[in-house]
Amino acid sequence: MRLPNLKLGLTEGSVSPRDVPSACTERLTAVAERMGSARVRRSARLMEAIEHHALALHFGERIEVLDICAEPHQELRVWEEFFPNADVHGIYSKNADSIHCDVPENTDVSQRFGAEFWADMALQRSPHLIISDGRLSHCQQLELFTYLFPVAEPGGVLVFEHRGRSGKSSADDENVLHALLYKIVDSDFDSSSLLAKRDDFLGYCARNIAAIEYIECGVVIRKRIFEQHKFTARPLSALAEETWTVDEPSTYSRVTPRIFGSTVMDQRTRDLIRTLGARPAPEGQVGVISGVTVLDGGIVITSDGHVIEESFINARHLSRRGSLFRVGVSEIYVSERSISAQQTLVGDTYAIVKQTWDSNFGHWLVDTLPRVANLGERFPLASLKFVLNGAAQPRIRDLHTEGLGLFGINADQVEFADWRPIFVEHAVYATPMTIPPFTKSPHAISILEGLVSRCSPEVRSKFSGTRRIYLTRNKYPRRNLVNEEDILPDVLRAGYEVIAPEELSLEEQIALFASASHVIGNMGAAFSSLAFSPSCVKVFVLATEFMLHDYFYDLVCHKNGEYWALQGTAVGSDLDIGSDFSVDANVFRELLVEFNR
């Protein structure tokens, strides 16, 4: 694919390079010619474009240049002359032998310039100017761009020449990098576009490319200017001042699900069980850390440039993780917006229990709340204050404080923090005991089961006995069961109570599920309260054809119960996991009879 001849993101009447303060009074083209640069012989126009975009670089400050080229000595001298305060580094593209990196001579070229190579380079460098002479394959160029564009300094410039590894022009060849750039050009650099909202690398580019200039022999890309920091992720045990293990890794048995209405979903669930079913739940740890910043999603960064890896819970499948973006498949992360703390918590010791997706009742209940008990293993809970998600809806915040109250934590111990970064002087952190969506520690479930006895006697007496319950979601704005009225008569005749869980307090939900022997309903977060259900509970979920059976199926495994599911058919224009849906009422009726035996 070939880009049109575009010059985007450039300001009319830009300052001439001659007007920029610099120790070098020559134009870049003149310097390159004087140094015998092969690049300027290939295209003086390319050198002019590089100079134009490099206006954003501060000539008086120290900058870093990385040049991937076949004639490193001549080309590096050009940058040393033009940027007198530059740190200039070169990589020999002809045989991938790096001048500044230890690359074995007998390493295959594709391996030398593969993801691992560029990830190592991204860890070492944050260049202001990156130039590749086009000798790498198109896929290698894309790998370079994937790893080095995110770590390049804001305002930095990346240049890719159109040359095959033989040196012959290859601008008309299929080029995956250009295909990516074309999509960004097509979005008109609109930060509110659907492309910019994506969580993947394409979305990162759409948000952070300020200009693309395509010329006959290459493409010049300029990064927008913003506050950027680079981090590496490490486990709590490597970052905390002191850690304690409060829950050892453990495994548990899986029950066999019965899934109807979709052979595809049935097979996908069985594949999940086969690949992840024996994975042990993670070790539960508690650690003391000082001087940390808590970002949106509860991501915790330390003062020495690390991220607590466990704080990525519920975000590990994403490249864009709150304010941070993952570089390729490495453990390197860069910020996309300011992470300067806008609030400071000092004096007291704060437990950080904020996390990604904790505005969802189920993820907060199962992934977060049990960690409070682990903190209590090492610290008197009355001596701590707790950082929670203040961006959650008021109803969810009430459930959060009610849950903490079951551990004896008062409302005045709670600090609700929204999406803005918050600095914590003295903190304690408990690692998650779950790997969503398919693995949960038996200890975490045991902690939740223990909350049943902490409910008030009045609530427990209200929901005493053995019950059959049907959970409706039809008071929610999404994923409604549109033909629920067709199945409710059968449900009621079978002795089920119709429950809207959102109308109950947390204590009432706990006591309700603790008394439920049979649970049927439209699959959603309310099923997370199965954690309180008795052993051998029977569960029958109704779901769209897009809903996987993982999170709630896993809870049933902890109960050694039965898990039944009927896949329905989504309705509406945008068909996805949130769509309204219907189920076959006749099939449901037949299954209900068998389920109740």
XYZ file of C-alpha atoms in Angstrom:
597
model
C 0.000 0.000 0.000
C 1.295 3.435 -0.870
C 0.402 6.563 1.071
C -0.743 9.629 -0.817
C 1.641 12.555 -0.989
C 0.683 14.133 2.321
C 2.100 16.689 4.682
C -0.109 16.674 7.752
C 0.056 18.335 11.134
C 2.396 21.103 9.925
C 1.772 24.728 10.810
C 1.633 27.305 8.065
C 4.471 29.816 8.251
C 6.709 27.544 10.325
C 9.960 29.006 11.575
C 12.853 28.377 9.236
C 15.565 26.034 10.519
C 18.008 28.914 10.112
C 16.089 30.837 12.792
C 16.423 28.083 15.403
C 19.262 28.667 17.908
C 21.895 26.033 17.280
C 25.634 25.642 17.480
C 25.410 24.392 13.894
C 24.930 27.217 11.389
C 24.673 24.919 8.356
C 21.572 23.341 6.938
C 21.308 19.603 7.526
C 21.666 18.894 3.812
C 24.943 20.820 3.673
C 26.307 19.015 6.729
C 25.371 15.642 5.237
C 27.030 16.460 1.912
C 30.184 17.604 3.667
C 30.316 14.387 5.717
C 29.877 12.179 2.654
C 26.463 10.871 3.696
C 24.971 8.273 1.375
C 21.527 9.252 2.638
C 21.721 12.787 1.246
C 22.855 11.372 -2.094
C 19.741 9.219 -2.135
C 17.465 12.144 -1.324
C 18.233 15.700 -0.308
C 14.461 16.144 0.026
C 14.379 13.585 2.827
C 17.062 15.484 4.748
C 15.076 18.701 4.344
C 11.971 16.985 5.729
C 13.928 15.634 8.706
C 15.276 19.104 9.432
C 11.818 20.638 9.197
C 10.278 18.212 11.674
C 13.292 18.394 13.976
C 12.406 22.029 14.696
C 10.499 20.710 17.714
C 13.738 19.367 19.189
C 15.690 21.635 21.521
C 19.084 22.170 19.960
C 20.507 23.581 23.169
C 19.555 20.534 25.240
C 20.961 17.035 25.149
C 19.043 14.838 22.747
C 19.406 11.215 21.717
C 19.674 10.031 18.116
C 19.377 6.412 16.960
C 20.327 5.661 13.347
C 19.799 2.228 11.786
C 21.963 2.365 8.686
C 24.496 0.538 6.518
C 27.089 3.346 6.670
C 27.074 4.162 10.390
C 30.311 6.080 10.662
C 29.419 8.684 8.023
C 25.773 8.989 9.083
C 26.497 9.260 12.810
C 28.987 12.055 12.168
C 26.205 14.000 10.446
C 24.067 13.954 13.590
C 27.006 14.697 15.875
C 27.791 17.751 13.776
C 24.213 18.982 13.394
C 23.188 18.318 17.030
C 26.323 19.268 19.004
C 24.823 18.116 22.316
C 23.454 14.823 21.030
C 24.067 11.276 22.229
C 24.296 9.481 18.892
C 23.900 5.707 18.611
C 24.008 3.513 15.546
C 22.847 0.062 14.514
C 24.482 -1.528 11.498
C 21.532 -2.530 9.323
C 23.507 -4.413 6.688
C 24.136 -7.430 8.905
C 22.304 -6.336 12.067
C 25.562 -6.032 13.990
C 24.916 -3.258 16.517
C 27.586 -0.740 17.363
C 26.215 -0.106 20.832
C 24.395 -3.387 21.531
C 25.879 -6.820 22.108
C 24.366 -8.898 19.291
C 26.000 -12.287 18.534
C 27.494 -12.376 15.051
C 25.905 -15.726 14.225
C 22.381 -14.617 15.185
C 19.837 -14.814 12.372
C 19.004 -11.355 10.998
C 15.257 -11.822 11.573
C 15.947 -12.694 15.214
C 18.381 -9.824 15.662
C 15.772 -7.341 14.497
C 12.765 -9.078 16.020
C 10.576 -8.118 18.964
C 13.109 -9.137 21.613
C 15.820 -6.981 20.037
C 13.639 -3.873 19.869
C 12.198 -4.473 23.344
C 15.740 -4.434 24.713
C 16.423 -1.253 22.763
C 13.226 0.329 24.117
C 14.363 -0.461 27.644
C 17.755 1.187 27.060
C 16.778 4.176 24.953
C 14.229 6.968 24.628
C 15.438 8.658 21.418
C 14.398 12.056 20.135
C 15.279 11.144 16.556
C 15.130 7.656 15.008
C 16.155 6.997 11.409
C 15.959 3.666 9.592
C 17.555 3.381 6.162
C 14.974 0.914 4.840
C 17.181 -2.170 4.715
C 15.023 -3.968 7.252
C 12.091 -6.000 6.015
C 8.658 -4.407 6.265
C 7.772 -6.608 9.232
C 11.009 -5.656 10.980
C 10.274 -1.988 10.335
C 6.881 -2.466 11.966
C 8.499 -4.179 14.968
C 10.900 -1.250 15.279
C 8.006 1.210 15.147
C 5.914 -0.823 17.610
C 8.627 -0.772 20.271
C 10.428 2.517 19.690
C 7.619 4.937 18.842
C 6.027 4.647 22.324
C 9.353 5.232 24.115
C 10.518 7.993 21.758
C 10.557 11.363 23.465
C 7.407 13.455 22.901
C 8.006 15.821 20.007
C 10.458 13.282 18.614
C 10.831 12.351 14.956
C 10.919 8.893 13.330
C 12.105 8.465 9.751
C 11.695 5.379 7.558
C 13.341 5.275 4.154
C 11.759 3.284 1.315
C 14.582 0.942 0.396
C 14.846 -2.813 0.173
C 17.638 -4.563 2.015
C 19.511 -4.661 -1.278
C 19.315 -0.874 -1.371
C 16.788 -0.836 -4.211
C 13.695 1.331 -3.779
C 10.710 -0.641 -2.501
C 8.088 2.069 -2.069
C 5.552 0.193 -4.171
C 5.895 -3.050 -2.195
C 3.273 -4.136 0.294
C 4.247 -2.298 3.485
C 2.515 -3.103 6.756
C 3.876 0.026 8.425
C 2.418 2.224 5.709
C -0.886 0.371 5.958
C -1.014 1.309 9.639
C -0.119 4.928 8.921
C -2.743 5.143 6.202
C -5.460 4.262 8.737
C -4.275 7.107 10.949
C -4.255 9.540 8.038
C -7.763 8.380 7.171
C -8.948 9.290 10.685
C -7.829 12.924 10.135
C -5.821 12.872 13.386
C -9.088 13.306 15.292
C -8.467 12.533 18.983
C -12.175 11.804 19.413
C -12.313 9.299 16.551
C -13.174 5.653 17.085
C -9.617 4.827 16.055
C -8.146 6.971 18.833
C -10.379 5.247 21.380
C -8.923 1.834 20.591
C -6.800 0.145 23.254
C -4.253 -1.356 20.846
C -1.117 0.046 19.210
C -3.107 1.517 16.328
C -5.118 3.505 18.857
C -1.912 4.662 20.553
C -0.596 5.921 17.211
C -3.851 7.708 16.433
C -3.670 9.518 19.766
C 0.016 10.382 19.692
C 1.125 11.044 16.112
C 1.191 14.784 15.475
C 2.278 14.712 11.831
C 3.024 12.347 8.965
C 4.888 13.527 5.889
C 5.218 11.160 2.988
C 7.799 11.900 0.320
C 9.039 9.813 -2.576
C 11.864 8.115 -0.712
C 10.479 7.850 2.794
C 8.034 8.801 5.493
C 8.627 11.150 8.427
C 6.518 10.797 11.575
C 6.423 13.324 14.389
C 5.156 12.497 17.861
C 2.935 14.923 19.697
C 4.301 16.794 22.710
C 3.012 15.700 26.125
C 4.311 14.597 29.524
C 5.731 11.082 29.228
C 7.382 8.714 31.680
C 8.709 5.201 31.156
C 8.224 2.360 33.631
C 8.925 -1.333 33.955
C 6.581 -3.742 35.737
C 7.859 -5.865 38.606
C 6.104 -7.980 41.251
C 5.323 -6.587 44.683
C 7.904 -8.878 46.275
C 10.666 -7.135 44.291
C 9.508 -3.601 45.117
C 8.125 -3.624 48.660
C 10.202 -2.830 51.711
C 8.817 -5.963 53.341
C 6.378 -8.656 52.192
C 4.517 -11.536 53.812
C 2.814 -14.504 52.174
C -0.685 -15.034 53.553
C -2.036 -17.482 50.959
C -0.050 -20.155 49.138
C -0.768 -20.993 45.470
C -3.516 -23.601 45.273
C -5.587 -25.601 42.791
C -9.115 -26.992 42.871
C -11.331 -29.339 40.885
C -13.498 -28.383 37.926
C -17.089 -29.437 37.410
C -18.414 -30.359 33.976
C -20.673 -27.625 32.570
C -23.830 -28.342 30.605
C -24.196 -25.731 27.875
C -27.171 -25.736 25.504
C -27.995 -23.698 22.422
C -24.447 -23.278 21.105
C -22.017 -26.056 20.297
C -19.393 -23.380 19.627
C -19.672 -21.896 23.117
C -19.779 -25.355 24.651
C -16.501 -26.241 22.919
C -14.881 -22.925 23.849
C -15.723 -23.508 27.497
C -14.282 -27.009 27.407
C -11.141 -25.641 25.752
C -10.810 -23.116 28.592
C -11.128 -25.870 31.164
C -8.493 -27.936 29.391
C -5.968 -25.090 29.047
C -6.575 -23.111 32.256
C -8.448 -25.473 34.539
C -5.355 -26.736 36.349
C -3.693 -23.330 36.674
C -3.024 -22.587 40.354
C -4.473 -19.514 41.984
C -1.817 -16.865 42.661
C 0.036 -16.497 45.915
C -1.515 -13.908 48.214
C 1.003 -11.407 49.539
C 0.924 -8.285 51.672
C 3.649 -5.668 51.382
C 4.733 -2.308 52.765
C 5.613 0.357 50.199
C 6.453 4.039 50.573
C 6.179 6.996 48.247
C 3.888 5.543 45.585
C 1.473 7.128 43.139
C -1.891 5.495 42.508
C -3.246 6.011 38.995
C -6.689 5.441 37.539
C -7.610 1.784 37.742
C -5.608 1.406 40.953
C -2.327 0.983 39.066
C 0.511 1.628 41.521
C 3.824 3.162 40.454
C 6.872 3.570 42.651
C 9.153 6.567 42.959
C 11.999 4.706 41.214
C 10.115 4.075 37.968
C 8.401 0.717 38.429
C 4.819 -0.507 38.313
C 3.572 -3.090 40.791
C 2.679 -5.800 38.286
C -0.154 -7.214 40.387
C -1.920 -3.840 40.249
C -2.656 -4.562 36.572
C -5.407 -6.999 37.595
C -8.294 -6.969 35.082
C -6.154 -4.960 32.641
C -3.561 -7.533 31.588
C -5.418 -8.290 28.360
C -5.180 -4.622 27.339
C -2.280 -2.642 25.900
C -3.815 0.600 27.143
C -4.007 0.355 30.908
C -5.464 3.532 32.340
C -2.863 6.277 31.931
C -0.231 3.776 30.788
C 0.407 1.976 27.515
C 2.257 -1.310 27.182
C 5.137 -1.318 24.710
C 4.669 -4.336 22.437
C 4.585 -7.499 24.544
C 7.328 -6.283 26.871
C 7.125 -5.271 30.518
C 7.791 -1.645 29.539
C 5.036 0.939 29.957
C 4.813 4.602 29.009
C 2.409 7.233 30.259
C 0.089 8.985 27.818
C -0.937 11.809 30.115
C 0.295 13.531 33.241
C 0.813 11.277 36.230
C 1.740 14.121 38.551
C -0.151 13.599 41.793
C -3.046 15.997 42.291
C -3.713 14.840 45.834
C -1.335 13.787 48.602
C -2.067 11.382 51.441
C 0.488 11.640 54.243
C 0.744 10.764 57.903
C -1.560 7.739 58.087
C -0.933 4.341 56.509
C -3.213 3.722 53.541
C -4.281 0.357 52.157
C -4.641 0.565 48.386
C -7.688 -1.513 47.466
C -8.622 0.379 44.324
C -8.349 -1.648 41.089
C -9.429 -1.794 37.444
C -13.114 -2.706 36.964
C -13.958 -2.369 40.657
C -16.912 -0.219 39.632
C -18.365 -3.578 38.593
C -19.982 -5.189 41.628
C -18.706 -8.675 40.843
C -15.068 -7.771 40.295
C -15.018 -5.670 43.442
C -16.691 -8.384 45.511
C -14.546 -11.330 44.407
C -11.277 -9.757 43.222
C -10.926 -6.955 45.786
C -12.851 -7.470 49.017
C -11.086 -10.687 50.173
C -7.763 -8.833 50.074
C -8.953 -6.743 53.022
C -8.909 -9.889 55.171
C -5.328 -10.578 54.063
C -4.328 -7.081 55.159
C -5.894 -7.885 58.521
C -3.518 -10.841 58.850
C -0.596 -8.422 59.221
C -2.081 -5.105 60.369
C -4.902 -4.065 62.704
C -7.537 -2.898 60.228
C -8.571 -0.123 62.608
C -5.085 1.394 62.186
C -5.398 1.728 58.402
C -7.179 3.995 55.985
C -8.400 2.630 52.671
C -8.082 4.084 49.155
C -11.143 3.134 47.094
C -12.478 4.013 43.658
C -14.253 7.355 43.903
C -15.130 7.295 40.204
C -17.642 4.486 40.756
C -21.366 5.222 40.820
C -22.822 6.203 44.228
C -24.636 2.863 44.519
C -21.359 0.965 44.004
C -19.516 3.212 46.476
C -22.204 2.405 49.048
C -21.630 -1.313 48.449
C -17.883 -0.760 48.862
C -18.269 0.919 52.242
C -20.861 -1.645 53.325
C -18.441 -4.449 52.459
C -15.625 -2.832 54.412
C -18.047 -2.367 57.290
C -18.374 -6.151 57.571
C -14.672 -6.141 58.493
C -15.253 -3.460 61.127
C -13.946 -0.611 58.959
C -15.688 2.716 59.506
C -16.681 5.210 56.825
C -14.175 7.762 58.166
C -11.370 5.315 57.315
C -12.281 5.411 53.616
C -10.647 7.753 51.085
C -12.418 7.765 47.723
C -9.983 8.655 44.924
C -11.174 9.349 41.383
C -9.196 8.932 38.140
C -6.631 11.610 39.041
C -3.197 10.464 40.291
C -2.824 10.419 44.054
C 0.445 10.271 46.022
C 0.562 8.027 49.091
C 3.438 8.499 51.507
C 2.950 5.291 53.530
C 1.041 2.427 51.934
C 0.299 -1.258 52.284
C -0.788 -3.427 49.394
C -2.371 -6.866 49.221
C -1.940 -8.709 45.937
C -5.007 -10.176 44.199
C -5.870 -13.797 44.868
C -7.603 -14.162 41.519
C -6.571 -14.308 37.869
C -9.758 -13.154 36.161
C -11.812 -14.551 34.733
C -11.038 -18.220 35.271
C -8.989 -18.675 38.448
C -9.822 -17.751 42.041
C -8.093 -18.747 45.241
C -10.082 -21.124 47.487
C -8.894 -18.919 50.350
C -10.584 -15.883 48.750
C -13.875 -17.784 48.500
C -13.496 -18.975 52.089
C -13.073 -15.362 53.231
C -16.287 -14.366 51.456
C -18.169 -17.343 52.891
C -17.102 -16.147 56.331
C -18.976 -12.882 55.802
C -22.303 -14.726 56.066
C -21.879 -15.018 59.832
C -21.109 -11.287 60.043
C -24.481 -10.272 58.647
C -26.945 -8.976 61.215
C -29.324 -11.507 62.828
C -32.275 -9.576 61.392
C -31.015 -9.976 57.825
C -30.124 -13.641 58.282
C -33.555 -14.440 59.704
C -35.195 -12.635 56.775
C -33.522 -15.010 54.316
C -33.473 -18.205 56.358
C -34.311 -21.638 54.985
C -33.625 -23.065 51.538
C -34.677 -21.029 48.550
C -34.917 -21.132 44.793
C -34.240 -17.743 43.211
C -34.512 -16.250 39.733
C -32.337 -13.171 39.048
C -33.740 -10.599 36.635
C -31.646 -7.930 34.874
C -34.578 -6.286 33.130
C -34.356 -3.191 35.304
C -30.861 -2.561 33.915
C -30.373 -0.481 30.736
C -28.478 -3.240 28.886
C -28.497 -6.984 28.220
C -32.179 -7.446 28.968
C -33.940 -10.750 28.346
C -36.603 -9.461 25.965
C -38.889 -12.496 26.267
C -38.533 -12.921 30.018
C -42.322 -12.778 30.396
C -42.537 -15.978 28.329
C -40.512 -17.989 30.850
C -41.496 -16.410 34.183
C -44.740 -18.428 34.570
C -42.727 -21.666 34.419
C -40.166 -20.259 36.844
C -42.825 -19.217 39.353
C -44.657 -22.555 39.118
C -41.369 -24.286 39.951
C -41.177 -22.381 43.242
C -38.675 -19.656 42.367
C -38.698 -16.124 43.756
C -37.987 -13.360 41.233
C -35.228 -11.128 42.609
C -33.783 -7.824 41.378
C -30.449 -7.937 43.283
C -29.732 -4.226 42.828
C -32.680 -3.495 45.121
C -31.023 -5.335 48.018
C -28.285 -4.224 50.379
C -25.008 -6.132 50.357
C -25.936 -7.949 53.567
C -29.279 -8.952 52.073
C -27.584 -10.301 48.939
C -25.129 -12.270 51.066
C -27.881 -13.824 53.176
C -30.072 -14.474 50.127
C -27.411 -16.426 48.241
C -26.347 -18.260 51.397
C -29.856 -19.729 51.486
C -30.159 -20.479 47.745
C -29.977 -24.083 46.579
C -31.032 -23.215 42.985
C -30.170 -20.019 41.084
C -31.473 -19.166 37.603
C -31.237 -15.917 35.692
C -29.820 -13.579 33.095
C -26.045 -13.829 33.521
C -24.463 -10.722 35.027
C -22.528 -9.326 37.981
C -25.207 -10.398 40.489
C -24.073 -14.002 40.009
C -20.836 -13.057 41.792
C -22.743 -13.532 45.045
C -22.594 -17.265 44.318
C -19.451 -16.965 46.439
C -21.808 -17.010 49.451
C -23.880 -19.972 48.242
C -23.848 -23.356 49.946
C -21.964 -26.348 48.642
C -23.528 -28.153 45.658
C -25.564 -25.117 44.553
C -27.264 -25.594 41.169
C -26.928 -22.698 38.718
C -28.696 -22.154 35.380
C -27.601 -19.037 33.469
C -29.247 -17.481 30.415
C -26.922 -15.625 28.075
C -26.463 -14.179 24.613
C -24.461 -16.167 22.097
C -21.532 -13.809 22.808
C -21.238 -14.551 26.529
C -18.424 -16.830 27.655
C -18.745 -19.158 30.607
C -15.764 -18.426 32.788
C -16.142 -16.123 35.796
C -19.364 -17.544 37.246
C -18.668 -21.082 36.096
C -15.442 -20.830 38.113
C -17.400 -19.834 41.230
C -19.617 -22.897 40.824
C -16.485 -25.058 40.683
C -15.542 -23.814 44.154
C -18.961 -24.990 45.359
C -18.729 -28.365 43.597
C -22.096 -27.432 42.167
C -23.864 -27.826 38.833
C -23.504 -25.284 36.044
C -26.127 -25.153 33.300
C -26.373 -22.562 30.531
C -28.735 -21.752 27.678
C -27.374 -19.500 24.934
C -29.928 -17.180 23.395
C -30.001 -14.891 20.370
C -28.952 -11.241 20.533
C -31.279 -8.595 19.116
C -30.701 -5.036 17.958
C -28.280 -3.334 15.584
C -24.955 -3.614 17.449
C -24.678 -7.260 18.418
C -22.180 -7.862 21.203
C -21.858 -8.967 24.813
C -24.121 -6.132 25.987
C -26.981 -6.778 23.564
C -30.505 -7.564 24.636
C -31.419 -11.133 23.755
C -34.086 -13.804 23.783
C -34.027 -17.508 24.603
C -36.093 -20.332 23.186
C -38.897 -20.569 25.762
C -39.773 -24.156 24.812
C -36.192 -25.339 25.200
C -35.935 -23.501 28.519
C -39.132 -25.136 29.765
C -37.813 -28.628 28.997
C -34.431 -27.924 30.591
C -36.049 -26.405 33.686
C -37.857 -29.656 34.430
C -34.610 -31.617 34.255
C -32.662 -28.952 36.189
C -35.097 -29.102 39.117
C -34.896 -32.869 39.574
